C-alpha cells in the first residue's frame, strides 16, 4: 500500500483581499496551481480583518484600494498588529505617498500589477520565511529575558545565621546579607537605624525627649 504524499504548500493558507472579482479569481487560480490553499476571498478591509480573525491564514494578499471606508493599508496594519499575520500588497499604483504609508505597516512584500506567477510565488515564499524567522527571534528574545530574570532573582531556602544574620551561599561560604541580596537581585541598600535600635544604642537622646 502506497503512503500518501503530503504537499507542504497545500498546508499554507492564504487569504485574498481584492475588490475585483475577476482579478481575485485569477489570483486564486494561480495560488491553487502553485499548490497553496485559499481560505477566503473578500472585497473590503473590514471583512478582511474579520476573516483573518476567524480563519487565521498564514499570509494575506492585500489590494491597497478597496471598497468601503478602510483601505488595504489600514486593514493590513490592523491584521499585522492584532493577529501577527504577514501581508503582501498587490497594487496597480507605485505612488511614493502610497509606498511611504505602506512601509509603516511593515509589509512582507509589495507587488505591482500586473505581475507574473513566479513573482507572486517568490514573494510568498520569502514572506513565509521572514515571518518564521521573526517568530524564532521573538522566542529567543523572550527566553533570554526569562533567563536574565531568573539570574537576578532569589529562590529556594536561604540559610541565615540567627545571631549575625550572615547568609550561607551554595558553596558553603558566609557573607553579609546585603552583599548576598545585591549580587542576586536588582535591590540596592541604604543604611539607617530603626527606632527600636536607636533607643537601645542611644538611650541618652531618647531620655531627653
XYZ file of N, CA, C and O in Angstrom:
836
model
N 0.841 -1.193 0.000
C 0.000 0.000 0.000
C 0.883 1.252 0.000
O 1.791 1.398 0.801
N 0.616 2.158 -0.926
C 1.421 3.364 -1.040
C 1.007 4.368 0.033
O -0.171 4.557 0.302
N 2.026 4.984 0.653
C 1.730 6.018 1.642
C 1.361 7.312 0.937
O 1.853 7.605 -0.160
N 0.488 8.099 1.573
C 0.042 9.347 0.970
C 1.153 10.388 1.007
O 1.786 10.609 2.039
N 1.428 11.000 -0.108
C 2.453 12.033 -0.190
C 1.807 13.384 0.103
O 0.878 13.799 -0.588
N 2.295 14.049 1.142
C 1.709 15.323 1.528
C 2.428 16.463 0.826
O 3.650 16.472 0.709
N 1.672 17.417 0.356
C 2.232 18.607 -0.261
C 2.303 19.712 0.789
O 1.272 20.207 1.231
N 3.513 20.101 1.215
C 3.614 21.104 2.278
C 2.968 22.426 1.899
O 2.485 23.159 2.748
N 2.931 22.749 0.605
C 2.321 24.012 0.187
C 0.816 24.012 0.427
O 0.223 25.048 0.700
N 0.200 22.847 0.302
C -1.251 22.776 0.492
C -1.646 23.095 1.930
O -2.805 23.380 2.216
N -0.668 23.044 2.839
C -0.926 23.364 4.232
C -0.773 24.858 4.502
O -1.090 25.334 5.589
N -0.262 25.595 3.518
C -0.129 27.049 3.637
C -1.446 27.694 3.241
O -1.906 27.561 2.115
N -2.065 28.413 4.178
C -3.370 29.038 3.950
C -3.187 30.515 3.600
O -2.518 31.246 4.332
N -3.817 30.921 2.503
C -3.681 32.299 2.027
C -5.064 32.924 1.852
O -5.964 32.298 1.284
N -5.229 34.145 2.337
C -6.468 34.888 2.138
C -6.228 36.009 1.132
O -5.185 36.668 1.166
N -7.190 36.225 0.240
C -7.103 37.265 -0.779
C -8.081 38.384 -0.436
O -9.271 38.133 -0.222
N -7.579 39.608 -0.369
C -8.433 40.777 -0.164
C -8.331 41.622 -1.440
O -7.329 42.305 -1.663
N -9.359 41.540 -2.267
C -9.340 42.161 -3.600
C -10.775 42.472 -4.015
O -11.636 41.588 -3.978
N -11.035 43.729 -4.410
C -12.419 44.103 -4.725
C -12.816 43.830 -6.172
O -13.976 44.022 -6.547
N -11.876 43.363 -6.986
C -12.211 42.954 -8.349
C -12.359 41.432 -8.392
O -11.389 40.702 -8.153
N -13.560 40.954 -8.652
C -13.792 39.510 -8.667
C -12.977 38.817 -9.747
O -12.525 37.684 -9.569
N -12.813 39.489 -10.869
C -12.036 38.891 -11.966
C -10.589 38.716 -11.555
O -9.991 37.641 -11.733
N -9.999 39.773 -10.996
C -8.598 39.703 -10.548
C -8.454 38.680 -9.429
O -7.509 37.878 -9.422
N -9.381 38.707 -8.475
C -9.324 37.768 -7.354
C -9.399 36.323 -7.841
O -8.697 35.440 -7.330
N -10.250 36.083 -8.835
C -10.370 34.734 -9.390
C -9.087 34.265 -10.036
O -8.699 33.096 -9.899
N -8.421 35.162 -10.756
C -7.142 34.802 -11.390
C -6.071 34.498 -10.347
O -5.277 33.558 -10.503
N -6.065 35.302 -9.293
C -5.081 35.080 -8.228
C -5.340 33.741 -7.543
O -4.414 32.973 -7.262
N -6.609 33.445 -7.262
C -6.950 32.159 -6.649
C -6.470 30.992 -7.504
O -5.861 30.039 -6.982
N -6.732 31.085 -8.809
C -6.324 30.015 -9.705
C -4.810 29.842 -9.700
O -4.299 28.713 -9.674
N -4.091 30.957 -9.720
C -2.629 30.898 -9.701
C -2.127 30.247 -8.415
O -1.230 29.395 -8.441
N -2.713 30.645 -7.293
C -2.283 30.095 -5.999
C -2.557 28.601 -5.912
O -1.714 27.830 -5.430
N -3.725 28.190 -6.363
C -4.076 26.771 -6.312
C -3.204 25.956 -7.263
O -2.849 24.811 -6.957
N -2.844 26.537 -8.411
C -1.928 25.850 -9.327
C -0.544 25.683 -8.709
O 0.177 24.728 -9.017
N -0.181 26.615 -7.840
C 1.107 26.518 -7.144
C 1.046 25.540 -5.976
O 2.084 25.168 -5.423
N -0.159 25.148 -5.591
C -0.314 24.185 -4.505
C -0.740 24.772 -3.184
O -0.849 24.051 -2.185
N -0.996 26.088 -3.146
C -1.435 26.720 -1.898
C -2.942 26.534 -1.692
O -3.680 26.254 -2.630
N -3.387 26.757 -0.461
C -4.805 26.679 -0.120
C -5.340 28.091 0.098
O -4.771 28.858 0.886
N -6.412 28.450 -0.580
C -7.025 29.767 -0.433
C -8.185 29.653 0.559
O -9.155 28.945 0.310
N -8.079 30.360 1.669
C -9.097 30.256 2.717
C -10.331 31.094 2.397
O -11.448 30.707 2.728
N -10.121 32.264 1.790
C -11.252 33.149 1.511
C -10.854 34.241 0.539
O -9.668 34.573 0.410
N -11.861 34.787 -0.157
C -11.701 35.985 -0.973
C -12.697 37.011 -0.458
O -13.899 36.754 -0.426
N -12.204 38.161 -0.027
C -13.079 39.219 0.475
C -12.783 40.508 -0.282
O -11.720 40.656 -0.891
N -13.727 41.447 -0.231
C -13.611 42.646 -1.061
C -13.378 43.931 -0.278
O -13.185 44.987 -0.885
N -13.394 43.871 1.049
C -13.206 45.091 1.837
C -12.225 44.853 2.972
O -12.012 43.710 3.411
N -11.636 45.945 3.462
C -10.700 45.834 4.571
C -11.366 45.357 5.839
O -10.807 44.548 6.590
N -12.577 45.848 6.092
C -13.306 45.443 7.299
C -13.562 43.935 7.306
O -13.356 43.260 8.321
N -14.000 43.416 6.156
C -14.259 41.978 6.054
C -12.961 41.189 6.140
O -12.922 40.084 6.702
N -11.888 41.767 5.601
C -10.594 41.103 5.664
C -10.128 40.888 7.094
O -9.598 39.831 7.439
N -10.346 41.881 7.934
C -9.960 41.769 9.349
C -10.768 40.681 10.040
O -10.232 39.864 10.803
N -12.074 40.649 9.789
C -12.933 39.645 10.407
C -12.556 38.232 9.974
O -12.495 37.309 10.788
N -12.295 38.053 8.666
C -11.935 36.722 8.166
C -10.553 36.300 8.661
O -10.299 35.115 8.893
N -9.651 37.271 8.800
C -8.323 36.952 9.334
C -8.444 36.444 10.765
O -7.752 35.502 11.169
N -9.347 37.048 11.521
C -9.582 36.617 12.899
C -10.174 35.216 12.937
O -9.798 34.396 13.788
N -11.097 34.918 12.016
C -11.774 33.614 12.000
C -10.878 32.505 11.458
O -10.766 31.433 12.053
N -10.249 32.760 10.304
C -9.550 31.695 9.577
C -8.077 31.554 9.943
O -7.486 30.503 9.700
N -7.477 32.603 10.496
C -6.048 32.593 10.837
C -5.186 32.112 9.663
O -4.453 31.111 9.776
N -5.249 32.788 8.516
C -4.411 32.370 7.382
C -2.938 32.586 7.691
O -2.583 33.341 8.608
N -2.078 31.924 6.936
C -0.638 32.090 7.123
C -0.143 33.383 6.497
O 0.886 33.928 6.928
N -0.869 33.848 5.478
C -0.461 35.071 4.791
C -1.683 35.703 4.126
O -2.642 35.008 3.792
N -1.647 37.034 3.965
C -2.739 37.764 3.332
C -2.199 38.520 2.117
O -1.181 39.214 2.221
N -2.888 38.351 0.978
C -2.588 39.142 -0.210
C -3.576 40.292 -0.229
O -4.787 40.077 -0.343
N -3.082 41.516 -0.094
C -3.930 42.673 0.152
C -3.843 43.716 -0.961
O -2.772 44.288 -1.201
N -4.978 43.949 -1.620
C -5.054 45.071 -2.553
C -5.116 46.360 -1.727
O -5.687 46.387 -0.643
N -4.528 47.441 -2.222
C -4.485 48.682 -1.445
C -5.775 49.482 -1.567
O -6.334 49.945 -0.572
N -6.280 49.641 -2.798
C -7.515 50.395 -2.997
C -8.703 49.447 -2.940
O -8.858 48.590 -3.806
N -9.538 49.598 -1.903
C -10.642 48.670 -1.671
C -11.957 49.412 -1.511
O -11.989 50.620 -1.264
N -13.034 48.654 -1.614
C -14.347 49.198 -1.316
C -14.468 49.447 0.196
O -13.779 48.820 0.992
N -15.379 50.357 0.570
C -15.600 50.604 1.987
C -14.777 51.758 2.519
O -14.040 52.421 1.791
N -14.882 51.992 3.830
C -14.213 53.124 4.468
C -12.732 52.867 4.724
O -11.962 53.804 4.901
N -12.322 51.616 4.759
C -10.954 51.252 5.113
C -10.181 50.774 3.891
O -10.629 49.875 3.187
N -9.025 51.360 3.635
C -8.233 50.882 2.501
C -7.343 49.722 2.937
O -7.299 49.335 4.114
N -6.623 49.160 1.981
C -5.821 47.975 2.254
C -4.679 48.210 3.223
O -4.301 47.312 3.980
N -4.128 49.420 3.212
C -3.009 49.721 4.109
C -3.468 49.704 5.567
O -2.819 49.109 6.433
N -4.596 50.330 5.830
C -5.137 50.336 7.193
C -5.522 48.925 7.628
O -5.261 48.513 8.773
N -6.136 48.178 6.724
C -6.542 46.807 7.040
C -5.331 45.925 7.327
O -5.318 45.148 8.278
N -4.287 46.054 6.489
C -3.078 45.247 6.681
C -2.397 45.579 8.003
O -1.924 44.685 8.712
N -2.363 46.871 8.352
C -1.759 47.264 9.623
C -2.496 46.670 10.807
O -1.879 46.227 11.779
N -3.818 46.646 10.719
C -4.628 46.072 11.799
C -4.413 44.564 11.902
O -4.266 44.020 13.000
N -4.403 43.886 10.767
C -4.193 42.430 10.750
C -2.820 42.071 11.297
O -2.668 41.110 12.062
N -1.839 42.857 10.943
C -0.472 42.607 11.415
C -0.365 42.804 12.921
O 0.214 41.986 13.635
N -0.932 43.908 13.434
C -0.790 44.219 14.856
C -1.651 43.316 15.740
O -1.231 42.926 16.829
N -2.847 42.958 15.280
C -3.747 42.153 16.115
C -3.432 40.667 16.066
O -3.471 39.979 17.093
N -3.126 40.163 14.874
C -3.034 38.709 14.708
C -1.649 38.223 14.289
O -1.441 37.024 14.153
N -0.707 39.152 14.090
C 0.654 38.804 13.661
C 0.636 37.944 12.394
O 1.318 36.928 12.303
N -0.169 38.361 11.423
C -0.242 37.675 10.131
C 0.445 38.545 9.083
O 0.092 39.714 8.932
N 1.415 38.021 8.367
C 2.117 38.830 7.361
C 1.235 39.147 6.166
O 0.396 38.340 5.767
N 1.424 40.337 5.592
C 0.644 40.773 4.434
C 1.561 41.159 3.282
O 2.636 41.729 3.494
N 1.117 40.831 2.078
C 1.789 41.261 0.857
C 0.820 42.155 0.097
O -0.318 41.771 -0.138
N 1.280 43.336 -0.279
C 0.424 44.258 -1.017
C 0.428 43.920 -2.502
O 1.478 43.653 -3.089
N -0.763 43.943 -3.089
C -0.925 43.815 -4.533
C -1.584 45.113 -5.004
O -2.699 45.415 -4.604
N -0.902 45.881 -5.824
C -1.447 47.176 -6.215
C -1.034 47.557 -7.626
O 0.015 47.121 -8.120
N -1.872 48.350 -8.264
C -1.556 48.865 -9.595
C -0.879 50.222 -9.494
O -0.555 50.830 -10.522
N -0.654 50.699 -8.252
C -0.112 52.047 -8.053
C 1.257 51.987 -7.371
O 1.438 51.292 -6.383
N 2.200 52.750 -7.947
C 3.547 52.822 -7.386
C 3.824 54.218 -6.856
O 4.965 54.659 -6.777
N 2.760 54.943 -6.496
C 2.885 56.303 -6.000
C 3.719 56.331 -4.716
O 3.548 55.484 -3.834
N 4.634 57.307 -4.595
C 5.539 57.375 -3.461
C 4.805 57.587 -2.144
O 5.179 57.023 -1.108
N 3.730 58.384 -2.153
C 2.967 58.607 -0.930
C 2.319 57.313 -0.445
O 2.298 57.026 0.757
N 1.783 56.541 -1.388
C 1.186 55.251 -1.026
C 2.259 54.309 -0.492
O 2.061 53.605 0.507
N 3.413 54.312 -1.157
C 4.517 53.450 -0.728
C 4.989 53.818 0.678
O 5.253 52.941 1.504
N 5.080 55.117 0.948
C 5.518 55.564 2.281
C 4.522 55.129 3.355
O 4.924 54.719 4.453
N 3.226 55.221 3.076
C 2.207 54.758 4.029
C 2.294 53.253 4.226
O 2.177 52.745 5.351
N 2.513 52.541 3.130
C 2.566 51.082 3.190
C 3.759 50.603 4.020
O 3.648 49.627 4.769
N 4.879 51.288 3.919
C 6.085 50.865 4.637
C 5.887 50.893 6.147
O 6.504 50.085 6.864
N 5.050 51.798 6.634
C 4.827 51.917 8.075
C 4.215 50.641 8.645
O 4.454 50.278 9.803
N 3.434 49.928 7.851
C 2.769 48.708 8.323
C 3.685 47.485 8.262
O 3.255 46.380 8.559
N 4.944 47.669 7.867
C 5.930 46.584 7.784
C 5.435 45.425 6.920
O 5.320 44.281 7.381
N 5.131 45.695 5.648
C 4.649 44.615 4.774
C 5.754 43.615 4.467
O 6.938 43.915 4.591
N 5.354 42.430 4.056
C 6.311 41.385 3.713
C 6.494 41.291 2.202
O 7.157 40.377 1.724
N 5.906 42.217 1.466
C 6.058 42.247 0.014
C 5.204 43.360 -0.576
O 4.234 43.816 0.044
N 5.564 43.813 -1.772
C 4.839 44.891 -2.450
C 4.948 44.600 -3.941
O 5.986 44.822 -4.548
N 3.870 44.081 -4.510
C 3.894 43.647 -5.904
C 3.030 44.582 -6.748
O 1.879 44.848 -6.415
N 3.603 45.061 -7.845
C 2.884 45.952 -8.754
C 2.147 45.125 -9.810
O 2.733 44.250 -10.452
N 0.846 45.402 -9.972
C 0.054 44.735 -11.007
C 0.365 45.349 -12.369
O 0.602 46.551 -12.459
N 0.300 44.570 -13.441
C 0.131 43.102 -13.470
C 1.454 42.415 -13.125
O 2.527 42.961 -13.341
N 1.363 41.221 -12.583
C 2.562 40.505 -12.166
C 2.516 39.070 -12.681
O 1.463 38.545 -13.041
N 3.671 38.449 -12.691
C 3.805 37.061 -13.133
C 3.639 36.115 -11.945
O 3.897 36.495 -10.789
N 3.238 34.899 -12.239
C 3.058 33.902 -11.171
C 4.349 33.659 -10.402
O 4.329 33.509 -9.173
N 5.461 33.640 -11.096
C 6.735 33.371 -10.414
C 7.089 34.496 -9.447
O 7.705 34.264 -8.399
N 6.692 35.758 -9.779
C 6.915 36.871 -8.866
C 6.047 36.722 -7.624
O 6.504 36.954 -6.496
N 4.808 36.318 -7.813
C 3.906 36.087 -6.687
C 4.427 34.960 -5.815
O 4.465 35.069 -4.579
N 4.860 33.891 -6.453
C 5.371 32.720 -5.721
C 6.601 33.074 -4.884
O 6.695 32.721 -3.698
N 7.540 33.789 -5.484
C 8.774 34.122 -4.760
C 8.490 35.055 -3.590
O 9.089 34.921 -2.512
N 7.557 35.994 -3.754
C 7.207 36.898 -2.661
C 6.543 36.156 -1.509
O 6.808 36.446 -0.341
N 5.688 35.211 -1.833
C 5.021 34.422 -0.792
C 6.039 33.601 -0.010
O 6.024 33.580 1.231
N 6.928 32.922 -0.716
C 7.915 32.083 -0.044
C 8.855 32.917 0.833
O 9.200 32.516 1.952
N 9.270 34.083 0.338
C 10.149 34.939 1.122
C 9.418 35.490 2.348
O 9.995 35.591 3.436
N 8.142 35.833 2.174
C 7.357 36.346 3.296
C 7.184 35.291 4.382
O 7.305 35.578 5.579
N 6.897 34.064 3.981
C 6.740 32.972 4.941
C 8.046 32.711 5.688
O 8.051 32.504 6.910
N 9.159 32.744 4.962
C 10.471 32.513 5.580
C 10.804 33.631 6.569
O 11.246 33.380 7.692
N 10.559 34.885 6.150
C 10.852 36.031 7.009
C 9.996 36.001 8.272
O 10.488 36.269 9.373
N 8.732 35.654 8.123
C 7.844 35.624 9.283
C 8.252 34.528 10.256
O 8.212 34.720 11.481
N 8.628 33.376 9.741
C 9.085 32.280 10.600
C 10.359 32.679 11.341
O 10.518 32.373 12.542
N 11.257 33.376 10.642
C 12.494 33.839 11.278
C 12.187 34.856 12.375
O 12.823 34.847 13.441
N 11.223 35.716 12.134
C 10.820 36.701 13.140
C 10.269 36.017 14.392
O 10.572 36.414 15.512
N 9.440 34.995 14.195
C 8.855 34.288 15.336
C 9.943 33.603 16.163
O 9.884 33.613 17.402
N 10.923 33.011 15.492
C 12.017 32.354 16.208
C 12.834 33.375 16.991
O 13.255 33.110 18.130
N 13.053 34.550 16.380
C 13.821 35.593 17.058
C 13.075 36.105 18.289
O 13.676 36.309 19.356
N 11.759 36.288 18.164
C 10.958 36.726 19.302
C 11.011 35.696 20.430
O 11.101 36.052 21.615
N 10.955 34.413 20.056
C 11.004 33.353 21.059
C 12.349 33.350 21.776
O 12.412 33.217 23.011
N 13.430 33.508 21.020
C 14.767 33.533 21.614
C 14.928 34.733 22.539
O 15.516 34.621 23.615
N 14.413 35.889 22.111
C 14.495 37.084 22.947
C 13.720 36.904 24.249
O 14.170 37.329 25.311
N 12.545 36.266 24.155
C 11.748 36.032 25.355
C 12.455 35.064 26.297
O 12.467 35.262 27.522
N 13.062 33.999 25.724
C 13.802 33.044 26.539
C 14.991 33.711 27.223
O 15.309 33.410 28.376
N 15.640 34.637 26.494
C 16.767 35.364 27.075
C 16.309 36.245 28.228
O 16.948 36.281 29.284
N 15.186 36.957 28.034
C 14.661 37.804 29.094
C 14.269 36.981 30.317
O 14.516 37.384 31.453
N 13.662 35.812 30.072
C 13.280 34.931 31.178
C 14.511 34.440 31.929
O 14.514 34.355 33.170
N 15.571 34.105 31.172
C 16.810 33.616 31.793
C 17.453 34.702 32.643
O 17.929 34.449 33.749
N 17.482 35.941 32.108
C 18.064 37.048 32.864
C 17.267 37.325 34.129
O 17.831 37.643 35.176
N 15.944 37.193 34.023
C 15.099 37.416 35.193
C 15.387 36.382 36.276
O 15.391 36.692 37.465
N 15.630 35.134 35.850
C 15.914 34.073 36.813
C 17.274 34.275 37.467
O 17.462 33.988 38.639
N 18.241 34.765 36.687
C 19.574 35.011 37.232
C 19.504 36.061 38.334
O 20.184 35.984 39.352
N 18.668 37.087 38.111
C 18.547 38.180 39.062
C 17.378 37.990 40.024
O 16.689 38.932 40.379
N 17.105 36.748 40.424
C 16.025 36.506 41.377
C 16.509 35.598 42.486
O 17.441 34.828 42.312
N 15.888 35.720 43.652
C 16.228 34.884 44.794
C 15.241 33.743 44.878
O 14.029 33.958 44.889
N 15.769 32.521 44.953
C 14.906 31.350 45.004
C 15.410 30.371 46.057
O 16.590 30.314 46.350
N 14.489 29.561 46.552
C 14.864 28.478 47.439
C 15.093 28.908 48.884
O 14.803 30.036 49.290
N 15.666 27.988 49.688
C 15.897 28.193 51.116
C 17.208 28.944 51.328
O 18.236 28.593 50.766
N 17.187 30.005 52.127
C 18.385 30.789 52.428
C 18.818 30.522 53.865
O 18.151 30.975 54.809
N 19.949 29.808 54.086
C 20.444 29.592 55.458
C 20.988 30.910 56.013
O 21.904 31.495 55.427
N 20.443 31.388 57.117
C 20.856 32.663 57.689
C 21.192 32.482 59.161
O 20.510 31.751 59.893
N 22.281 33.101 59.598
C 22.721 32.992 60.990
C 21.749 33.740 61.899
O 21.422 34.904 61.640
N 21.303 33.063 62.952
C 20.330 33.666 63.863
C 20.938 34.806 64.666
O 20.217 35.667 65.183
N 22.284 34.840 64.759
C 22.926 35.873 65.571
C 23.370 37.074 64.736
O 22.884 38.182 64.916
N 24.291 36.824 63.754
C 24.847 37.951 62.981
C 24.082 38.243 61.699
O 24.326 39.247 61.043
N 23.170 37.340 61.303
C 22.330 37.487 60.114
C 23.091 37.346 58.794
O 22.575 37.707 57.733
N 24.326 36.779 58.842
C 25.013 36.471 57.588
C 24.302 35.314 56.890
O 23.650 34.493 57.537
N 24.455 35.237 55.566
C 23.789 34.214 54.763
C 24.839 33.273 54.168
O 25.897 33.717 53.725
N 24.528 31.955 54.161
C 25.436 30.968 53.574
C 25.036 30.715 52.129
O 23.882 30.402 51.825
N 26.007 30.844 51.208
C 25.705 30.618 49.794
C 25.774 29.140 49.456
O 26.035 28.292 50.336
N 25.558 28.781 48.181
C 25.513 27.368 47.798
C 26.877 26.696 47.821
O 26.979 25.480 47.675
N 27.956 27.461 48.034
C 29.300 26.888 48.144
C 29.742 26.751 49.599
O 30.865 26.336 49.870
N 28.854 27.126 50.504
C 29.165 26.992 51.924
C 29.822 28.206 52.541
O 30.199 28.174 53.722
N 29.995 29.273 51.760
C 30.625 30.483 52.284
C 29.573 31.403 52.915
O 28.443 31.481 52.447
N 29.996 32.094 53.974
C 29.098 33.016 54.650
C 29.411 34.446 54.225
O 30.574 34.827 54.115
N 28.386 35.231 53.956
C 28.588 36.629 53.570
C 27.462 37.488 54.123
O 26.394 36.984 54.490
N 27.734 38.791 54.183
C 26.726 39.707 54.706
C 25.466 39.634 53.861
O 25.527 39.501 52.644
N 24.314 39.714 54.525
C 23.054 39.563 53.818
C 22.878 40.630 52.730
O 22.315 40.379 51.671
N 23.415 41.851 52.991
C 23.315 42.906 51.983
C 24.043 42.512 50.703
O 23.543 42.705 49.591
N 25.254 41.956 50.861
C 26.028 41.546 49.694
C 25.354 40.394 48.957
O 25.331 40.357 47.715
N 24.823 39.446 49.726
C 24.176 38.288 49.126
C 22.991 38.710 48.255
O 22.848 38.283 47.104
N 22.143 39.567 48.790
C 20.950 40.005 48.050
C 21.335 40.886 46.861
O 20.797 40.745 45.764
N 22.286 41.797 47.065
C 22.692 42.709 45.992
C 23.282 41.962 44.799
O 23.077 42.349 43.644
N 24.008 40.867 45.070
C 24.640 40.097 43.993
C 23.653 39.211 43.248
O 23.982 38.668 42.192
N 22.447 39.048 43.791
C 21.483 38.135 43.181
C 20.143 38.804 42.852
O 19.171 38.122 42.584
N 20.102 40.096 42.896
C 18.866 40.808 42.581
C 19.202 42.220 42.124
O 20.373 42.608 42.042
N 18.157 42.992 41.839
C 18.343 44.387 41.437
C 18.232 45.334 42.634
O 18.227 46.553 42.462
N 18.152 44.773 43.836
C 17.964 45.604 45.029
C 19.217 46.403 45.361
O 20.346 45.951 45.153
N 19.022 47.624 45.899
C 20.100 48.456 46.393
C 19.796 48.812 47.851
O 18.626 48.887 48.242
N 20.843 49.048 48.630
C 20.657 49.269 50.057
C 21.094 50.670 50.474
O 22.058 51.221 49.945
N 20.369 51.229 51.421
C 20.801 52.429 52.133
C 20.636 52.112 53.623
O 19.639 51.507 54.022
N 21.621 52.481 54.428
C 21.621 52.083 55.835
C 21.132 53.208 56.742
O 21.405 54.386 56.496
N 20.416 52.810 57.752
C 19.923 53.729 58.778
C 19.693 52.953 60.060
O 20.059 51.782 60.165
N 19.110 53.588 61.055
C 18.843 52.934 62.337
C 17.364 53.045 62.643
O 16.794 54.150 62.612
N 16.753 51.900 62.941
C 15.327 51.916 63.251
C 15.120 52.492 64.660
O 16.071 52.629 65.449
N 13.901 52.811 64.989
C 13.583 53.436 66.266
C 13.932 52.523 67.446
O 14.457 52.971 68.465
N 13.667 51.225 67.298
C 13.949 50.263 68.366
C 15.438 50.231 68.703
O 15.830 50.286 69.873
N 16.274 50.137 67.671
C 17.724 50.087 67.886
C 18.259 51.443 68.360
O 19.216 51.502 69.132
N 17.642 52.498 67.863
C 18.078 53.832 68.286
C 17.892 54.012 69.784
O 18.755 54.554 70.488
N 16.773 53.538 70.322
C 16.523 53.635 71.763
C 17.520 52.795 72.550
O 17.955 53.162 73.641
N 17.882 51.616 71.973
C 18.797 50.705 72.660
C 20.224 51.236 72.650
O 20.941 51.154 73.659
N 20.647 51.794 71.523
C 22.033 52.224 71.368
C 22.276 53.633 71.901
O 23.373 53.935 72.383
N 21.278 54.475 71.794
C 21.458 55.868 72.198
C 20.325 56.295 73.146
O 19.534 57.185 72.850
N 20.247 55.639 74.283
C 19.140 55.966 75.224
C 19.199 57.377 75.738
O 18.158 57.949 76.069
N 20.413 57.953 75.779
C 20.518 59.320 76.319
C 19.741 60.352 75.507
O 19.222 61.337 76.054
N 19.662 60.119 74.203
C 18.929 61.044 73.368
C 17.425 60.922 73.562
O 16.688 61.901 73.565
N 16.962 59.680 73.733
C 15.535 59.435 73.887
C 15.037 59.844 75.260
O 13.872 60.223 75.436
N 15.951 59.776 76.279
C 15.554 60.162 77.635
C 15.247 61.649 77.728
O 14.494 62.099 78.593
N 15.844 62.422 76.805
C 15.656 63.865 76.839
C 14.375 64.289 76.136
O 13.961 65.442 76.217
N 13.742 63.362 75.392
C 12.546 63.703 74.641
C 11.317 63.663 75.545
O 11.133 62.723 76.285
